[in-house]
Amino acid sequence: MIQIATGTQMRQADKAAIQGRGIPGMTLMETAGRALAAEVEKSAEKSFGKEVLILCGAGNNGGDGYVAARLLARGGIPVKVFALSDPEKLSGDAAESWRRFEGAGGRADLIRDTKDLKRLENGLALADIVVDALLGTGITRPVEGLMKEGIQMVNLWRRDPFSHRRKLVISADIPSGICADDGSVMGCAVEADRTVTFQRTKVGMMVEPGRFHAGLVRVADIGIPEEICRDAASDFFQLEMADAAEMLPKRPRTMNKGDAGKLLLIAGSPGMAGAAVLSARAALRAGAGLVKVCGALEVVRVVQVAVPEATCLILGEDVHTNCETVVREAELFDAVACGPGLGRSQETESLVKHILARVSRPVVLDADGINVIGQRPEILKKASCPLVLTPHPGEMGRLIGKSAKEVNEERIGIAKSFSSEYNVTLILKGADSLIASPEGRMYINGTGNPGMAAAGSGDVLTGIVGAFLAGGKTPQQAACLGAYIHGLAGDEQEKAMGEYGMVASDIARGVAQAIRLVLAGSEASGRHRPV
């Protein structure tokens, strides 16, 4: 599991290395600039040419740029430097970096006002590679003025459809204009092809829209001791295949279906029986030993044909009887999954309330299981069961009284605060699903692709998470493992058929293959031997 950091945490680590360990700040800056220059050199050797333009701003990010410019020029690569902040006003290590650059014969073209931007435009026209060293992780307000115009000009240059030359933008540490803490665009931001980030990947380049702006990310060790980075106490982690392998339930040769876990699935309604089918199928593919679907007669008839491996329990028309039946049945199972395709009826609301108040088994709540709570999330605080919630931004918004757009603008903060306040493990679905634990830890899942944006995809996730809960995983483990496997299954299907036309059934079909890939990788490294 890769520990990632906010901008604040990395600045604290940088300060601790300098003040606590006596590592000169200039040494760290020289190492960062060298890593940046090495990426440029590698790119120049592989492709298009050696016309390099470096944009330098104020602060240490600009200092990194001046180091890279000096080293590239010394290596014989023609470099043109444009300063969007007066280098004479730099201080500290950044000022020393400028002095060394100037002392080596370097010159920077200072952009003082909008009239000077024409020179920058001409410089971009001749460049093959642009290095963005304008703004670092300390940005706190929207980009404006000359800096904004310069960034927009770089983006236009990179996207120029009339150019026959390949173009490349490389950002130093983080694309300028991206908030390192949450990935938001601060007014405008550089669209980089690659980002050379220093010591730790930043949270803001792992979630959208920051992830889009960062491109391919390379992490450069600049010499901050590892223990200092750990002491920065980041609560953010990126999930890897090795983590999935560690969390997958071990399967002894003597295992039976009861050992594999029994899942009670409450899903489907007239007209939405497919949701129950998808969840049940995914749960079985994820390894559940037994899945029982509770639903109306119409739902059960569909499930028994589409998923013959599942058993079923028919719910009648009396709401009170159904609630008592489900609660009693739930205690015979290892976990419960509730919500896909249930509909927003009074019966669904009663079922959910009874489950939350009286069931002791771990529960994954999704779709209409979340929607019927509506504006009353305080119900979750009284739950008698460990809970995993899997909302998409619209469902999350209904819980907290915000629009899906507002949720997407504050994904990290909303997920973290909601999980902590209501003591639930939360999977906030999206381009980069976030898994938040009540203890304040945040996990970012990088598997998945746009082809998974299809009806029923969330029902598949619910089944997978439910299977892992039934298999004995903690809510946090089941959520992390479920999100990773779900996305990996989609990725494997994307390789076979592309992003267009993928449907939820394809994802469910790919779950077993995704698990096989994880196990194959871990067995090759000796991390997951059969018992």
XYZ file of C-alpha atoms in Angstrom:
531
model
C 0.000 0.000 0.000
C 1.519 3.285 -1.090
C 1.326 6.106 1.407
C 0.488 9.358 -0.332
C 0.604 12.838 1.142
C -1.106 16.165 1.163
C 0.873 19.259 0.270
C 0.912 20.359 3.904
C 2.314 17.024 5.063
C 5.117 17.094 2.502
C 6.066 20.644 3.420
C 6.228 19.520 7.060
C 8.465 16.604 6.076
C 10.685 18.944 4.064
C 11.004 21.273 7.060
C 11.750 18.375 9.422
C 14.517 17.127 7.141
C 16.140 20.561 6.985
C 15.726 21.683 10.580
C 15.665 18.354 12.397
C 18.251 16.407 10.412
C 20.403 19.230 9.137
C 19.924 18.329 5.489
C 20.558 21.535 3.509
C 17.466 22.728 1.680
C 19.638 23.447 -1.334
C 20.650 19.786 -1.420
C 17.014 18.748 -1.632
C 16.355 21.326 -4.362
C 19.383 20.236 -6.388
C 18.232 16.623 -6.190
C 14.699 17.569 -7.245
C 15.990 19.628 -10.159
C 18.274 16.788 -11.223
C 15.338 14.359 -11.303
C 13.353 16.838 -13.383
C 16.247 17.325 -15.800
C 16.711 13.552 -16.113
C 13.077 13.151 -17.173
C 13.514 15.858 -19.806
C 16.730 14.278 -21.105
C 15.078 10.878 -21.382
C 12.169 12.391 -23.289
C 14.439 14.364 -25.606
C 16.490 11.293 -26.451
C 13.450 9.138 -27.232
C 11.570 11.479 -29.475
C 11.061 14.716 -31.203
C 14.039 16.976 -30.635
C 15.800 18.972 -27.981
C 14.049 22.306 -27.927
C 13.180 22.748 -24.247
C 11.280 25.630 -22.663
C 11.125 25.941 -18.881
C 8.552 28.128 -17.122
C 9.644 29.252 -13.661
C 7.528 30.877 -10.993
C 8.164 32.101 -7.476
C 9.044 29.846 -4.566
C 10.729 26.463 -4.477
C 8.918 25.155 -7.541
C 10.583 27.863 -9.593
C 13.872 27.019 -7.878
C 13.551 23.415 -9.035
C 13.061 24.732 -12.562
C 16.215 26.845 -12.471
C 18.234 23.843 -11.261
C 16.874 21.736 -14.130
C 17.605 24.499 -16.635
C 21.223 24.801 -15.465
C 21.826 21.053 -15.601
C 20.198 20.626 -19.004
C 22.227 23.485 -20.490
C 25.390 21.985 -19.045
C 24.453 18.714 -20.742
C 24.252 20.392 -24.135
C 20.466 20.629 -24.448
C 19.276 24.071 -25.656
C 17.050 25.561 -22.976
C 14.897 28.659 -23.046
C 13.706 29.912 -19.654
C 10.733 32.193 -19.104
C 10.143 33.665 -15.656
C 6.580 34.581 -14.733
C 7.816 35.948 -11.432
C 10.807 38.274 -11.052
C 13.771 36.050 -10.058
C 15.402 39.035 -8.344
C 12.610 38.855 -5.752
C 13.181 35.193 -4.898
C 14.367 34.275 -1.411
C 16.001 31.355 0.353
C 16.971 28.262 -1.634
C 15.018 29.402 -4.687
C 17.127 32.593 -4.799
C 20.321 30.550 -4.537
C 19.112 28.303 -7.349
C 18.575 31.387 -9.533
C 22.053 32.725 -8.689
C 23.665 29.425 -9.664
C 21.707 29.360 -12.910
C 22.724 32.939 -13.723
C 26.315 32.280 -12.654
C 26.479 29.406 -15.150
C 25.552 31.810 -17.936
C 21.808 31.225 -17.844
C 19.328 33.945 -18.720
C 15.580 34.123 -18.119
C 13.099 36.064 -20.208
C 10.938 37.872 -17.644
C 7.247 38.187 -18.483
C 6.193 41.415 -16.776
C 2.832 42.163 -18.412
C 0.399 40.955 -21.069
C 2.453 42.557 -23.849
C 5.339 40.207 -23.013
C 3.139 37.162 -23.497
C 3.748 37.375 -27.245
C 7.367 36.382 -26.594
C 6.180 33.400 -24.596
C 3.842 32.425 -27.432
C 6.748 32.570 -29.885
C 8.896 30.501 -27.544
C 6.197 27.847 -27.243
C 5.891 27.672 -31.029
C 9.539 26.595 -31.264
C 9.566 24.216 -28.300
C 9.180 20.453 -28.253
C 9.159 20.040 -24.474
C 7.768 22.461 -21.897
C 8.651 22.140 -18.232
C 6.092 23.565 -15.826
C 7.829 24.858 -12.686
C 5.398 27.667 -11.928
C 3.358 26.764 -8.853
C 3.922 24.045 -6.283
C 1.917 22.409 -3.506
C 1.406 25.583 -1.490
C -1.243 27.196 -3.698
C -4.150 28.492 -1.583
C -6.156 30.718 -3.941
C -7.298 30.679 -7.564
C -4.670 31.349 -10.226
C -5.104 34.738 -11.865
C -3.339 37.428 -13.853
C -0.241 36.653 -15.922
C 0.152 33.256 -14.308
C -3.318 32.246 -15.470
C -2.702 33.515 -18.994
C 0.623 31.685 -19.148
C -0.936 28.403 -18.055
C -3.770 28.742 -20.567
C -1.225 29.421 -23.293
C 0.694 26.252 -22.429
C -2.506 24.195 -22.573
C -3.428 25.632 -25.970
C 0.082 24.896 -27.258
C -0.136 21.295 -26.052
C -3.519 20.745 -27.718
C -2.674 22.524 -31.003
C -4.419 20.375 -33.654
C -2.525 21.999 -36.538
C 0.950 21.091 -35.320
C 2.674 18.117 -36.923
C 5.218 17.902 -34.112
C 4.606 15.902 -30.975
C 4.582 18.025 -27.859
C 5.205 17.187 -24.254
C 4.506 19.003 -20.984
C 6.347 17.897 -17.850
C 5.315 19.330 -14.483
C 7.575 19.665 -11.457
C 6.082 18.063 -8.322
C 2.449 18.821 -9.245
C 0.767 20.490 -12.239
C 0.560 24.212 -11.542
C -2.914 25.188 -10.391
C -3.869 21.812 -8.901
C -4.603 21.691 -5.170
C -2.281 19.064 -3.703
C -4.781 18.204 -0.965
C -7.896 17.359 -2.976
C -7.118 17.509 -6.707
C -9.312 20.527 -7.422
C -8.432 23.052 -10.119
C -7.646 26.426 -8.587
C -9.045 28.583 -11.362
C -6.989 26.937 -14.095
C -4.242 24.321 -14.178
C -1.538 22.944 -16.440
C -2.491 19.826 -18.389
C 0.709 17.797 -18.110
C 1.690 14.653 -19.960
C 3.995 13.692 -17.120
C 4.619 14.850 -13.582
C 7.859 14.286 -11.701
C 6.697 14.436 -8.103
C 9.135 14.589 -5.229
C 9.431 11.981 -2.457
C 5.716 11.130 -2.213
C 2.787 11.086 -4.599
C 0.434 13.912 -3.682
C -3.233 13.253 -2.960
C -4.273 15.875 -5.503
C -2.778 13.999 -8.439
C -4.519 10.724 -7.554
C -8.117 11.972 -7.775
C -9.959 13.781 -10.529
C -9.592 16.333 -11.902
C -5.999 16.462 -10.661
C -5.316 12.960 -11.932
C -6.204 14.032 -15.480
C -3.909 17.053 -15.261
C -0.956 15.067 -13.859
C -0.661 12.509 -16.663
C 1.932 9.811 -16.032
C 3.371 10.287 -12.537
C 6.942 9.425 -11.618
C 8.063 9.642 -7.981
C 11.617 10.897 -7.401
C 13.400 10.288 -4.107
C 15.068 13.603 -3.233
C 16.676 12.476 0.008
C 14.083 13.094 2.730
C 14.532 10.176 5.165
C 11.724 7.625 5.002
C 11.005 7.805 8.716
C 10.376 11.547 8.420
C 7.872 10.928 5.647
C 6.110 8.330 7.776
C 6.087 10.699 10.738
C 4.207 13.211 8.592
C 1.319 10.864 9.463
C -0.538 10.796 6.191
C -3.885 9.055 6.400
C -4.078 8.646 2.617
C -3.140 5.448 0.805
C -3.227 4.159 -2.769
C -4.379 0.570 -3.186
C -2.121 -1.833 -5.086
C -2.515 -5.383 -6.333
C -0.309 -6.648 -3.509
C -2.768 -5.147 -1.003
C -5.651 -6.975 -2.669
C -3.670 -10.219 -2.493
C -2.999 -9.749 1.219
C -6.686 -9.132 1.918
C -8.122 -11.970 -0.166
C -9.509 -14.698 2.106
C -7.193 -17.702 2.265
C -8.807 -20.925 1.057
C -7.728 -24.212 2.687
C -8.267 -27.443 0.789
C -10.832 -28.543 3.389
C -13.063 -25.509 2.781
C -16.813 -25.967 2.290
C -19.519 -23.550 1.166
C -20.256 -22.540 4.751
C -16.613 -21.598 5.282
C -16.663 -19.480 2.104
C -19.366 -17.268 3.581
C -23.141 -16.969 3.379
C -24.648 -13.749 2.036
C -28.264 -12.637 2.364
C -29.107 -10.316 -0.537
C -32.194 -8.101 -0.332
C -32.574 -6.703 -3.829
C -34.839 -6.253 -6.807
C -38.457 -5.211 -7.315
C -40.947 -5.538 -10.150
C -39.255 -4.067 -13.203
C -35.816 -4.094 -11.551
C -35.129 -7.793 -11.040
C -31.897 -7.395 -13.011
C -30.284 -5.584 -10.081
C -30.738 -8.681 -7.924
C -29.343 -10.875 -10.708
C -26.217 -8.739 -11.101
C -25.529 -8.538 -7.362
C -26.077 -12.252 -6.813
C -23.932 -13.238 -9.768
C -21.105 -10.910 -8.676
C -21.224 -12.200 -5.093
C -20.894 -15.798 -6.274
C -18.078 -14.891 -8.657
C -16.318 -13.132 -5.763
C -16.320 -16.388 -3.812
C -19.417 -16.393 -1.615
C -20.293 -19.994 -0.757
C -24.004 -19.359 -0.610
C -26.181 -16.447 -1.706
C -29.849 -16.205 -0.822
C -31.921 -13.532 -2.566
C -34.933 -12.064 -0.753
C -37.485 -10.469 -3.037
C -40.965 -10.385 -4.478
C -42.207 -13.411 -6.414
C -41.551 -11.673 -9.750
C -37.927 -11.060 -8.730
C -37.387 -14.586 -7.457
C -38.664 -16.101 -10.712
C -36.092 -14.120 -12.691
C -33.227 -14.871 -10.304
C -33.896 -18.613 -10.237
C -33.521 -18.754 -14.006
C -30.656 -16.258 -14.424
C -28.609 -17.354 -11.376
C -29.486 -20.980 -10.635
C -26.700 -21.175 -8.036
C -28.540 -18.714 -5.782
C -31.260 -19.753 -3.365
C -34.281 -17.518 -2.862
C -36.780 -16.362 -0.270
C -40.104 -14.958 -1.507
C -41.347 -11.877 0.318
C -45.097 -11.398 0.484
C -47.261 -8.296 0.538
C -47.364 -7.697 4.299
C -44.624 -5.225 5.222
C -44.438 -6.170 8.909
C -44.144 -9.875 8.135
C -41.432 -9.210 5.550
C -39.402 -7.140 8.021
C -39.602 -9.839 10.696
C -38.694 -12.528 8.174
C -35.662 -10.638 6.850
C -34.333 -9.796 10.325
C -34.714 -13.406 11.464
C -33.117 -14.743 8.295
C -30.223 -12.279 8.461
C -28.964 -13.713 11.737
C -28.478 -17.085 9.986
C -26.070 -15.520 7.487
C -22.568 -14.072 7.733
C -23.390 -10.764 6.043
C -26.219 -8.842 4.412
C -26.346 -6.790 1.207
C -29.331 -4.509 0.815
C -30.559 -1.979 -1.722
C -29.963 -2.746 -5.414
C -33.177 -2.290 -7.349
C -35.443 -2.247 -4.271
C -37.271 0.921 -5.274
C -38.045 3.895 -3.055
C -41.175 2.540 -1.436
C -42.506 2.593 2.103
C -41.745 -1.122 2.297
C -38.089 -0.516 1.364
C -37.807 2.167 4.031
C -39.287 -0.152 6.665
C -36.950 -2.991 5.651
C -33.877 -0.776 5.849
C -34.855 0.645 9.237
C -35.448 -2.814 10.681
C -32.131 -4.094 9.333
C -30.187 -1.150 10.754
C -31.883 -1.357 14.139
C -31.982 -5.103 14.716
C -29.433 -6.992 12.588
C -26.013 -7.678 14.120
C -24.296 -9.028 10.996
C -22.212 -6.673 8.819
C -24.304 -4.948 6.159
C -23.455 -3.306 2.840
C -26.065 -0.706 1.920
C -26.399 0.572 -1.642
C -28.713 2.320 -4.110
C -32.291 2.492 -2.826
C -31.117 1.189 0.531
C -29.340 4.533 0.811
C -31.952 6.615 -0.987
C -34.771 5.775 1.437
C -32.737 7.232 4.289
C -32.921 10.491 2.355
C -32.294 13.515 4.518
C -32.206 11.444 7.731
C -28.682 10.023 7.893
C -28.846 10.207 11.697
C -30.544 6.790 11.455
C -27.096 5.393 10.685
C -25.781 6.472 14.082
C -28.170 4.070 15.791
C -27.278 1.069 13.633
C -26.698 -2.203 15.455
C -24.535 -3.601 12.639
C -21.139 -2.746 11.093
C -21.937 -0.784 7.924
C -20.483 -0.266 4.461
C -22.211 2.362 2.290
C -21.542 2.528 -1.459
C -23.135 5.753 -2.793
C -22.497 7.415 -6.104
C -22.257 11.250 -5.944
C -26.018 11.690 -6.442
C -26.873 9.328 -3.577
C -24.209 10.925 -1.418
C -25.684 14.325 -2.174
C -29.154 13.218 -1.084
C -27.732 12.099 2.249
C -26.136 15.455 3.001
C -28.356 17.883 1.113
C -25.986 18.734 -1.731
C -25.966 18.275 -5.484
C -23.842 15.638 -7.213
C -21.730 18.474 -8.630
C -21.061 19.838 -5.147
C -20.138 16.366 -3.922
C -17.644 15.912 -6.764
C -16.056 19.253 -5.924
C -15.432 18.133 -2.312
C -15.138 14.373 -2.636
C -12.314 13.843 -0.174
C -13.623 16.142 2.542
C -17.188 14.862 2.287
C -16.201 11.184 2.323
C -13.872 11.615 5.260
C -16.208 13.682 7.425
C -19.309 11.558 6.701
C -17.525 8.300 7.489
C -16.219 9.673 10.760
C -19.464 11.329 11.876
C -21.723 8.350 11.159
C -19.236 5.579 11.985
C -19.566 3.849 8.611
C -17.085 2.633 6.030
C -17.858 4.592 2.870
C -17.104 3.845 -0.776
C -17.762 7.081 -2.661
C -17.971 5.826 -6.223
C -16.578 7.744 -9.168
C -13.628 7.946 -11.539
C -11.365 7.352 -8.541
C -13.416 5.587 -5.900
C -12.606 6.745 -2.385
C -12.818 4.414 0.596
C -13.109 6.237 3.915
C -12.908 4.525 7.289
C -14.404 5.883 10.540
C -10.883 6.118 11.975
C -10.015 8.788 9.403
C -8.048 6.705 6.907
C -8.665 7.300 3.221
C -7.886 4.812 0.460
C -7.824 5.729 -3.220
C -8.621 3.020 -5.738
C -7.007 3.434 -9.139
C -8.592 0.505 -10.975
C -11.546 1.008 -13.301
C -12.238 2.851 -16.560
C -14.943 4.957 -18.263
C -16.506 1.868 -19.823
C -17.827 0.969 -16.373
C -20.135 3.988 -16.409
C -23.117 1.751 -17.129
C -26.367 0.912 -15.357
C -25.909 -1.952 -12.918
C -22.198 -1.473 -12.334
C -22.898 -0.429 -8.735
C -25.055 -3.522 -8.191
C -22.040 -5.643 -9.125
C -19.895 -3.777 -6.588
C -22.478 -4.396 -3.863
C -22.389 -8.122 -4.528
C -18.594 -8.219 -4.430
C -18.346 -6.263 -1.176
C -21.092 -8.419 0.345
C -19.206 -11.590 -0.584
C -16.040 -10.370 1.111
C -17.971 -9.322 4.223
C -19.519 -12.794 4.315
C -16.038 -14.277 3.926
C -14.923 -12.672 7.185
C -13.296 -9.476 6.014
C -13.704 -6.328 8.109
C -15.819 -3.529 6.588
C -12.654 -1.614 5.695
C -11.023 -4.654 4.083
C -14.195 -5.653 2.219
C -14.630 -2.109 0.889
C -11.021 -1.756 -0.267
C -10.834 -5.246 -1.739
C -14.268 -4.949 -3.331
C -13.505 -1.624 -5.001
C -10.166 -2.892 -6.303
C -11.545 -6.172 -7.704
C -14.584 -4.424 -9.196
C -12.371 -1.948 -11.065
C -9.896 -4.630 -12.142
C -12.734 -6.756 -13.538
C -13.811 -3.758 -15.590
C -10.254 -3.144 -16.749
C -9.917 -6.715 -17.975
C -13.189 -6.453 -19.873
C -12.031 -3.151 -21.382
C -8.951 -4.914 -22.769
C -11.175 -7.484 -24.452
C -13.935 -5.268 -25.844
C -12.988 -1.628 -25.379
C -14.795 0.991 -23.338
C -17.834 1.365 -25.611
C -20.565 -1.206 -25.171
C -19.380 -2.663 -21.858
C -22.339 -3.593 -19.641
C -22.602 -4.563 -15.999
C -22.966 -8.259 -16.862
C -19.526 -8.106 -18.460
C -18.054 -6.705 -15.245
C -19.719 -9.419 -13.149
C -18.378 -12.017 -15.557
C -14.866 -10.630 -15.111
C -14.793 -10.793 -11.301
C -13.374 -14.317 -11.099
C -10.727 -13.453 -13.691
C -9.721 -10.359 -11.706
C -9.292 -12.435 -8.551
C -7.262 -14.984 -10.491
C -4.941 -12.217 -11.720
C -4.413 -10.941 -8.185
C -3.673 -14.415 -6.866
C -1.359 -15.232 -9.777
C 0.680 -12.126 -9.105
C 0.933 -12.779 -5.391
C 1.804 -16.472 -5.774
C 4.628 -15.543 -8.135
C 6.069 -13.372 -5.363
C 5.415 -15.971 -2.666
C 2.943 -13.775 -0.792
C -0.178 -15.943 -1.006
C 0.676 -19.657 -0.910
C -2.172 -22.171 -0.613
C -2.722 -23.411 2.943
